[in-house]
Amino acid sequence: MNPYILTILLFAMGLGTTITFASSHWLLAWMGLEINTLAILPLMCQSHHPRAVEATIKYFLTQATAAAMLLFASITNAWITGQWNLEFMSYSLPTTLVTVALALKIGLAPLHAWMPEVLQGLDLTTGLILSTWQKLAPFCLLLQINPSNTSLLLILGLASTLVGGWGGLNQNQLRKILAYSSIAHLGWMILVLQFFPSLTLLTLLMYFVMTFSLFISFKVNNSTTINSLSMSWSKAPIISSMVPFILLSLGGLPPLSGFMPKWLILQELTKQSLAPLATLAALSALLSLYFYLRISYAMTLTMTPNILLNALPWRLPSNQHTLPLAITTSLTICLLPLTPAIITLLTL
Amino acid sequence: MMYMMYFLLFGLVLGLAAVASNPSPYFAALGLVVVAGIGCGVLIWHGGSFLSLILFLIYLGGMLVVFAYSAALAAEPYPEGWGSWPVLGLMLGYLLGVVSVGTLFSSSMYDESWMVCDEFGEFYFVRGDMEGVATLYSSGGFMLAMGVWVLLVTLFVVLELTRGMSRGTLRAV
């Protein structure tokens, strides 16, 4: 793509998130979300492949619906209460509608159906931007509104963790697996939103770090299916040896960093006398763990029967930017002992 | 004169069902013309005469005309309107849905209605829309600049999405 256009689009994406972060008026928040949606559309279909165009159209339609719902809810709130402030929504109808609209924006179950199909049509870098950057602005809004109904957020969260687990089980396309993993993690974030919002922020940032390293690992290996991943160990053996740790961190196993958000969320839910819910959520993490283990099994733990020529390729220096991969992989594996410091830093 | 508002809103819902039920963009845009015109009438009744004029000019006279030309270039040779049974059935289904939800949720026709509130600071709503536009150009200058920049980005986005003849995102044009 023309570098000037690329610069303008990336700048607009930063601008949209910044506007939503800085806003306390619903119209300005909506405007930031719309700028984000608009700016990512050409990035999504830059290959002009019909599959990418289909993913762009699906993304545009769902995000436009969510933005329209958000606008309706904020206008209803303005008509009832006479003011447009984000934090002072006190009636249940607009607040519920805003929550459902933002759930559609980020892809929580049962409003998740667009996510695997959209991610499947994109290349890994654009999929990464979609999974990470585009979640920041809606989460900023979710963190600021007063939840109207306790059970709505809990139902959204639990359904997302279960759907994210069960949906990813029969997939061999990596991008769909990443989409279901995103849905599951978003479920965990929403579960604890009304009790301890700092944990939502913590889970979001940890998810960003973990999924960034996974996306970039797949990109360096240039593989989008489990089959091609199983043959990619010889391209960069270091990456093949680190990816199981990234995957197990995503699954939430101690002593890796991915255990941190799940542990703290389970602790907080138990403190709020929601122990059965905590048990259900922990059990649903097992479902996700199964397909993470399947990927690491195919990639690292077994050698697929194939010709041995791929065992000795030239280990040429990679032209890709691997420094961010190195940083995020280290953070994904080693961040658990810093839990108290991170909690203190992220206290809202 | 609530009767006049009743007829306007009735036409609005009818037009909305028409837009939603027509698969062909020609008839859907026709429904959109009707909905926008009636919406302008509702807006005038609530006192926003300037806003209604701007809506008519820019939305109908600008955007919808461009949409009609684009649809004429790209849409189908045999459009299906209300003459064919599936479309008419969908339209009647939407109207039935609206009527049933309306009777389910309304206690009576004459108990409650949403009235327009008149005051906001020093603006009275009759002049509010004109004063609002003037404020956008004076103390709302930063937001005006932001809006202009976003419109420019939208232009670049659309140009990028339609770049190239057949290798672009839209196939025929």
Short mmCIF file of N, CA and C in Angstrom, two decimals, chain A residues 78-187:
data_model
loop_
_atom_site.label_atom_id
_atom_site.label_comp_id
_atom_site.label_asym_id
_atom_site.label_seq_id
_atom_site.Cartn_x
_atom_site.Cartn_y
_atom_site.Cartn_z
N ALA A 78 -29.61 10.25 27.00
CA ALA A 78 -29.68 11.70 27.01
C ALA A 78 -31.12 12.18 27.11
N TRP A 79 -32.05 11.45 26.47
CA TRP A 79 -33.45 11.87 26.51
C TRP A 79 -34.05 11.65 27.90
N ILE A 80 -33.60 10.56 28.55
CA ILE A 80 -34.17 10.28 29.88
C ILE A 80 -33.53 11.16 30.94
N THR A 81 -32.18 11.21 30.95
CA THR A 81 -31.51 11.89 32.06
C THR A 81 -31.07 13.30 31.73
N GLY A 82 -31.06 13.68 30.44
CA GLY A 82 -30.71 15.04 30.09
C GLY A 82 -29.23 15.33 30.02
N GLN A 83 -28.39 14.33 30.15
CA GLN A 83 -26.97 14.62 30.07
C GLN A 83 -26.28 13.48 29.33
N TRP A 84 -25.08 13.79 28.83
CA TRP A 84 -24.40 12.88 27.93
C TRP A 84 -23.17 12.26 28.54
N ASN A 85 -23.00 12.35 29.84
CA ASN A 85 -21.76 11.88 30.43
C ASN A 85 -21.71 10.35 30.47
N LEU A 86 -20.51 9.82 30.28
CA LEU A 86 -20.32 8.37 30.24
C LEU A 86 -20.59 7.73 31.60
N GLU A 87 -20.11 8.42 32.65
CA GLU A 87 -20.06 7.73 33.93
C GLU A 87 -21.36 7.81 34.69
N PHE A 88 -22.29 8.64 34.24
CA PHE A 88 -23.49 8.89 35.03
C PHE A 88 -24.73 8.24 34.44
N MET A 89 -24.58 7.09 33.79
CA MET A 89 -25.75 6.43 33.25
C MET A 89 -26.42 5.66 34.36
N SER A 90 -27.63 6.07 34.74
CA SER A 90 -28.23 5.43 35.89
C SER A 90 -29.45 4.60 35.58
N TYR A 91 -29.97 4.65 34.34
CA TYR A 91 -31.13 3.86 34.02
C TYR A 91 -30.71 2.57 33.36
N SER A 92 -31.51 1.53 33.55
CA SER A 92 -31.02 0.21 33.15
C SER A 92 -31.12 -0.02 31.65
N LEU A 93 -32.13 0.56 30.98
CA LEU A 93 -32.25 0.26 29.53
C LEU A 93 -31.06 0.76 28.74
N PRO A 94 -30.68 2.06 28.87
CA PRO A 94 -29.51 2.47 28.07
C PRO A 94 -28.24 1.74 28.46
N THR A 95 -28.07 1.49 29.77
CA THR A 95 -26.84 0.83 30.20
C THR A 95 -26.75 -0.58 29.65
N THR A 96 -27.86 -1.31 29.68
CA THR A 96 -27.84 -2.67 29.12
C THR A 96 -27.56 -2.64 27.64
N LEU A 97 -28.21 -1.69 26.93
CA LEU A 97 -28.01 -1.61 25.49
C LEU A 97 -26.56 -1.26 25.16
N VAL A 98 -25.96 -0.37 25.96
CA VAL A 98 -24.55 -0.02 25.74
C VAL A 98 -23.66 -1.23 25.96
N THR A 99 -23.96 -2.00 27.02
CA THR A 99 -23.14 -3.20 27.30
C THR A 99 -23.24 -4.19 26.16
N VAL A 100 -24.45 -4.41 25.65
CA VAL A 100 -24.61 -5.37 24.55
C VAL A 100 -23.92 -4.84 23.29
N ALA A 101 -24.03 -3.52 23.05
CA ALA A 101 -23.36 -2.95 21.87
C ALA A 101 -21.85 -3.12 21.95
N LEU A 102 -21.29 -2.85 23.12
CA LEU A 102 -19.84 -3.02 23.27
C LEU A 102 -19.44 -4.49 23.21
N ALA A 103 -20.33 -5.38 23.69
CA ALA A 103 -20.04 -6.82 23.57
C ALA A 103 -19.98 -7.23 22.10
N LEU A 104 -20.88 -6.65 21.28
CA LEU A 104 -20.81 -6.94 19.84
C LEU A 104 -19.54 -6.37 19.24
N LYS A 105 -19.12 -5.20 19.72
CA LYS A 105 -17.90 -4.58 19.19
C LYS A 105 -16.69 -5.45 19.43
N ILE A 106 -16.57 -6.04 20.65
CA ILE A 106 -15.34 -6.78 20.92
C ILE A 106 -15.48 -8.26 20.62
N GLY A 107 -16.69 -8.76 20.49
CA GLY A 107 -16.84 -10.16 20.11
C GLY A 107 -17.02 -11.10 21.27
N LEU A 108 -17.88 -10.71 22.23
CA LEU A 108 -18.21 -11.61 23.33
C LEU A 108 -19.34 -12.51 22.89
N ALA A 109 -19.33 -13.75 23.42
CA ALA A 109 -20.46 -14.64 23.17
C ALA A 109 -21.67 -14.08 23.90
N PRO A 110 -22.89 -14.20 23.41
CA PRO A 110 -23.29 -14.83 22.16
C PRO A 110 -23.23 -13.94 20.93
N LEU A 111 -22.42 -12.88 20.95
CA LEU A 111 -22.31 -11.98 19.80
C LEU A 111 -20.95 -12.14 19.14
N HIS A 112 -20.46 -13.39 19.09
CA HIS A 112 -19.08 -13.65 18.71
C HIS A 112 -18.94 -14.18 17.30
N ALA A 113 -20.07 -14.45 16.61
CA ALA A 113 -19.99 -15.29 15.40
C ALA A 113 -19.16 -14.66 14.30
N TRP A 114 -19.03 -13.35 14.31
CA TRP A 114 -18.26 -12.71 13.23
C TRP A 114 -16.76 -12.90 13.41
N MET A 115 -16.33 -13.11 14.67
CA MET A 115 -14.90 -13.05 14.94
C MET A 115 -14.06 -14.11 14.24
N PRO A 116 -14.40 -15.41 14.29
CA PRO A 116 -13.54 -16.37 13.61
C PRO A 116 -13.51 -16.16 12.10
N GLU A 117 -14.66 -15.84 11.52
CA GLU A 117 -14.68 -15.68 10.06
C GLU A 117 -13.90 -14.45 9.62
N VAL A 118 -13.98 -13.37 10.41
CA VAL A 118 -13.26 -12.17 10.02
C VAL A 118 -11.76 -12.40 10.17
N LEU A 119 -11.36 -13.01 11.28
CA LEU A 119 -9.92 -13.22 11.48
C LEU A 119 -9.35 -14.18 10.45
N GLN A 120 -10.18 -15.14 9.99
CA GLN A 120 -9.68 -16.12 9.03
C GLN A 120 -9.36 -15.46 7.69
N GLY A 121 -10.08 -14.37 7.38
CA GLY A 121 -9.86 -13.77 6.07
C GLY A 121 -8.70 -12.79 6.03
N LEU A 122 -8.06 -12.53 7.16
CA LEU A 122 -7.02 -11.52 7.21
C LEU A 122 -5.65 -12.17 7.31
N ASP A 123 -4.63 -11.39 6.94
CA ASP A 123 -3.30 -11.90 7.21
C ASP A 123 -2.97 -11.69 8.68
N LEU A 124 -1.87 -12.31 9.12
CA LEU A 124 -1.64 -12.39 10.57
C LEU A 124 -1.40 -11.02 11.20
N THR A 125 -0.75 -10.11 10.49
CA THR A 125 -0.47 -8.81 11.09
C THR A 125 -1.75 -8.01 11.31
N THR A 126 -2.61 -7.98 10.28
CA THR A 126 -3.86 -7.24 10.43
C THR A 126 -4.76 -7.90 11.46
N GLY A 127 -4.71 -9.23 11.51
CA GLY A 127 -5.47 -9.94 12.53
C GLY A 127 -4.99 -9.58 13.91
N LEU A 128 -3.67 -9.38 14.04
CA LEU A 128 -3.13 -8.98 15.33
C LEU A 128 -3.66 -7.61 15.73
N ILE A 129 -3.65 -6.66 14.78
CA ILE A 129 -4.17 -5.32 15.09
C ILE A 129 -5.63 -5.40 15.49
N LEU A 130 -6.39 -6.24 14.78
CA LEU A 130 -7.81 -6.39 15.10
C LEU A 130 -8.01 -6.96 16.48
N SER A 131 -7.16 -7.95 16.86
CA SER A 131 -7.38 -8.62 18.14
C SER A 131 -6.90 -7.80 19.30
N THR A 132 -5.96 -6.89 19.08
CA THR A 132 -5.41 -6.19 20.23
C THR A 132 -5.82 -4.72 20.26
N TRP A 133 -5.39 -3.97 19.26
CA TRP A 133 -5.62 -2.53 19.33
C TRP A 133 -7.10 -2.19 19.32
N GLN A 134 -7.89 -2.89 18.50
CA GLN A 134 -9.30 -2.53 18.38
C GLN A 134 -10.10 -2.88 19.62
N LYS A 135 -9.50 -3.61 20.57
CA LYS A 135 -10.24 -3.94 21.79
C LYS A 135 -10.04 -2.87 22.85
N LEU A 136 -9.03 -2.00 22.66
CA LEU A 136 -8.71 -1.03 23.70
C LEU A 136 -9.84 -0.04 23.94
N ALA A 137 -10.35 0.56 22.83
CA ALA A 137 -11.36 1.60 22.99
C ALA A 137 -12.67 1.09 23.60
N PRO A 138 -13.24 -0.04 23.12
CA PRO A 138 -14.45 -0.52 23.79
C PRO A 138 -14.25 -0.87 25.25
N PHE A 139 -13.05 -1.42 25.58
CA PHE A 139 -12.82 -1.75 26.98
C PHE A 139 -12.73 -0.51 27.84
N CYS A 140 -12.15 0.56 27.26
CA CYS A 140 -12.12 1.81 28.02
C CYS A 140 -13.52 2.26 28.38
N LEU A 141 -14.47 2.10 27.41
CA LEU A 141 -15.84 2.48 27.71
C LEU A 141 -16.48 1.55 28.72
N LEU A 142 -16.23 0.23 28.57
CA LEU A 142 -16.83 -0.73 29.49
C LEU A 142 -16.37 -0.51 30.91
N LEU A 143 -15.10 -0.07 31.06
CA LEU A 143 -14.58 0.14 32.40
C LEU A 143 -15.22 1.33 33.08
N GLN A 144 -15.78 2.26 32.27
CA GLN A 144 -16.25 3.49 32.86
C GLN A 144 -17.75 3.50 33.17
N ILE A 145 -18.53 2.62 32.54
CA ILE A 145 -19.97 2.71 32.78
C ILE A 145 -20.33 1.91 34.02
N ASN A 146 -21.42 2.36 34.68
CA ASN A 146 -21.93 1.61 35.83
C ASN A 146 -22.74 0.44 35.31
N PRO A 147 -22.38 -0.79 35.65
CA PRO A 147 -23.18 -1.91 35.14
C PRO A 147 -24.56 -1.91 35.77
N SER A 148 -25.58 -2.13 34.93
CA SER A 148 -26.94 -2.05 35.42
C SER A 148 -27.37 -3.36 36.06
N ASN A 149 -26.93 -4.44 35.47
CA ASN A 149 -27.44 -5.75 35.85
C ASN A 149 -26.25 -6.64 36.13
N THR A 150 -26.17 -7.18 37.34
CA THR A 150 -25.03 -8.00 37.69
C THR A 150 -24.92 -9.22 36.79
N SER A 151 -26.08 -9.87 36.55
CA SER A 151 -25.99 -11.16 35.85
C SER A 151 -25.69 -11.01 34.37
N LEU A 152 -25.96 -9.83 33.77
CA LEU A 152 -25.70 -9.71 32.33
C LEU A 152 -24.23 -9.92 32.04
N LEU A 153 -23.36 -9.20 32.81
CA LEU A 153 -21.92 -9.32 32.55
C LEU A 153 -21.43 -10.73 32.88
N LEU A 154 -22.00 -11.33 33.93
CA LEU A 154 -21.55 -12.69 34.27
C LEU A 154 -21.95 -13.69 33.20
N ILE A 155 -23.16 -13.52 32.64
CA ILE A 155 -23.60 -14.44 31.58
C ILE A 155 -22.73 -14.26 30.34
N LEU A 156 -22.48 -12.98 29.97
CA LEU A 156 -21.62 -12.73 28.80
C LEU A 156 -20.25 -13.36 29.01
N GLY A 157 -19.69 -13.19 30.23
CA GLY A 157 -18.36 -13.71 30.49
C GLY A 157 -18.30 -15.21 30.45
N LEU A 158 -19.23 -15.86 31.16
CA LEU A 158 -19.19 -17.31 31.21
C LEU A 158 -19.46 -17.93 29.85
N ALA A 159 -20.45 -17.36 29.12
CA ALA A 159 -20.73 -17.87 27.77
C ALA A 159 -19.51 -17.72 26.88
N SER A 160 -18.80 -16.60 27.02
CA SER A 160 -17.62 -16.40 26.17
C SER A 160 -16.53 -17.40 26.47
N THR A 161 -16.29 -17.67 27.76
CA THR A 161 -15.23 -18.64 28.05
C THR A 161 -15.62 -20.02 27.53
N LEU A 162 -16.89 -20.40 27.68
CA LEU A 162 -17.31 -21.72 27.22
C LEU A 162 -17.28 -21.80 25.69
N VAL A 163 -17.80 -20.76 25.03
CA VAL A 163 -17.82 -20.78 23.56
C VAL A 163 -16.40 -20.74 23.01
N GLY A 164 -15.55 -19.93 23.66
CA GLY A 164 -14.16 -19.87 23.21
C GLY A 164 -13.46 -21.20 23.35
N GLY A 165 -13.82 -21.95 24.39
CA GLY A 165 -13.22 -23.26 24.58
C GLY A 165 -13.75 -24.28 23.59
N TRP A 166 -15.07 -24.42 23.55
CA TRP A 166 -15.65 -25.44 22.68
C TRP A 166 -15.49 -25.13 21.21
N GLY A 167 -15.54 -23.84 20.86
CA GLY A 167 -15.45 -23.50 19.44
C GLY A 167 -14.10 -23.78 18.84
N GLY A 168 -13.04 -23.66 19.65
CA GLY A 168 -11.71 -23.84 19.11
C GLY A 168 -11.27 -25.28 19.01
N LEU A 169 -12.13 -26.20 19.48
CA LEU A 169 -11.66 -27.58 19.60
C LEU A 169 -11.49 -28.28 18.27
N ASN A 170 -12.33 -28.00 17.29
CA ASN A 170 -12.28 -28.77 16.06
C ASN A 170 -11.59 -28.02 14.94
N GLN A 171 -10.76 -27.02 15.26
CA GLN A 171 -10.19 -26.19 14.23
C GLN A 171 -8.78 -26.64 13.91
N ASN A 172 -8.41 -26.56 12.61
CA ASN A 172 -7.00 -26.69 12.31
C ASN A 172 -6.44 -25.45 11.63
N GLN A 173 -7.27 -24.42 11.50
CA GLN A 173 -6.77 -23.15 10.99
C GLN A 173 -6.36 -22.29 12.17
N LEU A 174 -5.12 -21.82 12.14
CA LEU A 174 -4.59 -21.14 13.31
C LEU A 174 -5.31 -19.84 13.62
N ARG A 175 -5.75 -19.13 12.57
CA ARG A 175 -6.39 -17.84 12.83
C ARG A 175 -7.74 -18.02 13.50
N LYS A 176 -8.44 -19.10 13.16
CA LYS A 176 -9.71 -19.34 13.86
C LYS A 176 -9.46 -19.74 15.31
N ILE A 177 -8.39 -20.51 15.52
CA ILE A 177 -8.05 -20.87 16.90
C ILE A 177 -7.74 -19.62 17.70
N LEU A 178 -6.98 -18.70 17.06
CA LEU A 178 -6.66 -17.45 17.75
C LEU A 178 -7.92 -16.64 18.03
N ALA A 179 -8.90 -16.70 17.11
CA ALA A 179 -10.14 -15.96 17.34
C ALA A 179 -10.88 -16.53 18.55
N TYR A 180 -10.99 -17.86 18.63
CA TYR A 180 -11.69 -18.45 19.77
C TYR A 180 -10.92 -18.23 21.06
N SER A 181 -9.59 -18.20 20.95
CA SER A 181 -8.81 -17.90 22.16
C SER A 181 -9.09 -16.47 22.62
N SER A 182 -9.23 -15.56 21.64
CA SER A 182 -9.56 -14.18 21.98
C SER A 182 -10.92 -14.10 22.68
N ILE A 183 -11.91 -14.84 22.14
CA ILE A 183 -13.25 -14.82 22.75
C ILE A 183 -13.18 -15.31 24.19
N ALA A 184 -12.41 -16.40 24.42
CA ALA A 184 -12.32 -16.95 25.77
C ALA A 184 -11.68 -15.95 26.73
N HIS A 185 -10.60 -15.29 26.27
CA HIS A 185 -9.94 -14.33 27.16
C HIS A 185 -10.81 -13.13 27.45
N LEU A 186 -11.56 -12.68 26.43
CA LEU A 186 -12.48 -11.58 26.66
C LEU A 186 -13.53 -11.97 27.69
N GLY A 187 -13.94 -13.24 27.66
CA GLY A 187 -14.89 -13.70 28.67
C GLY A 187 -14.35 -13.56 30.08
#
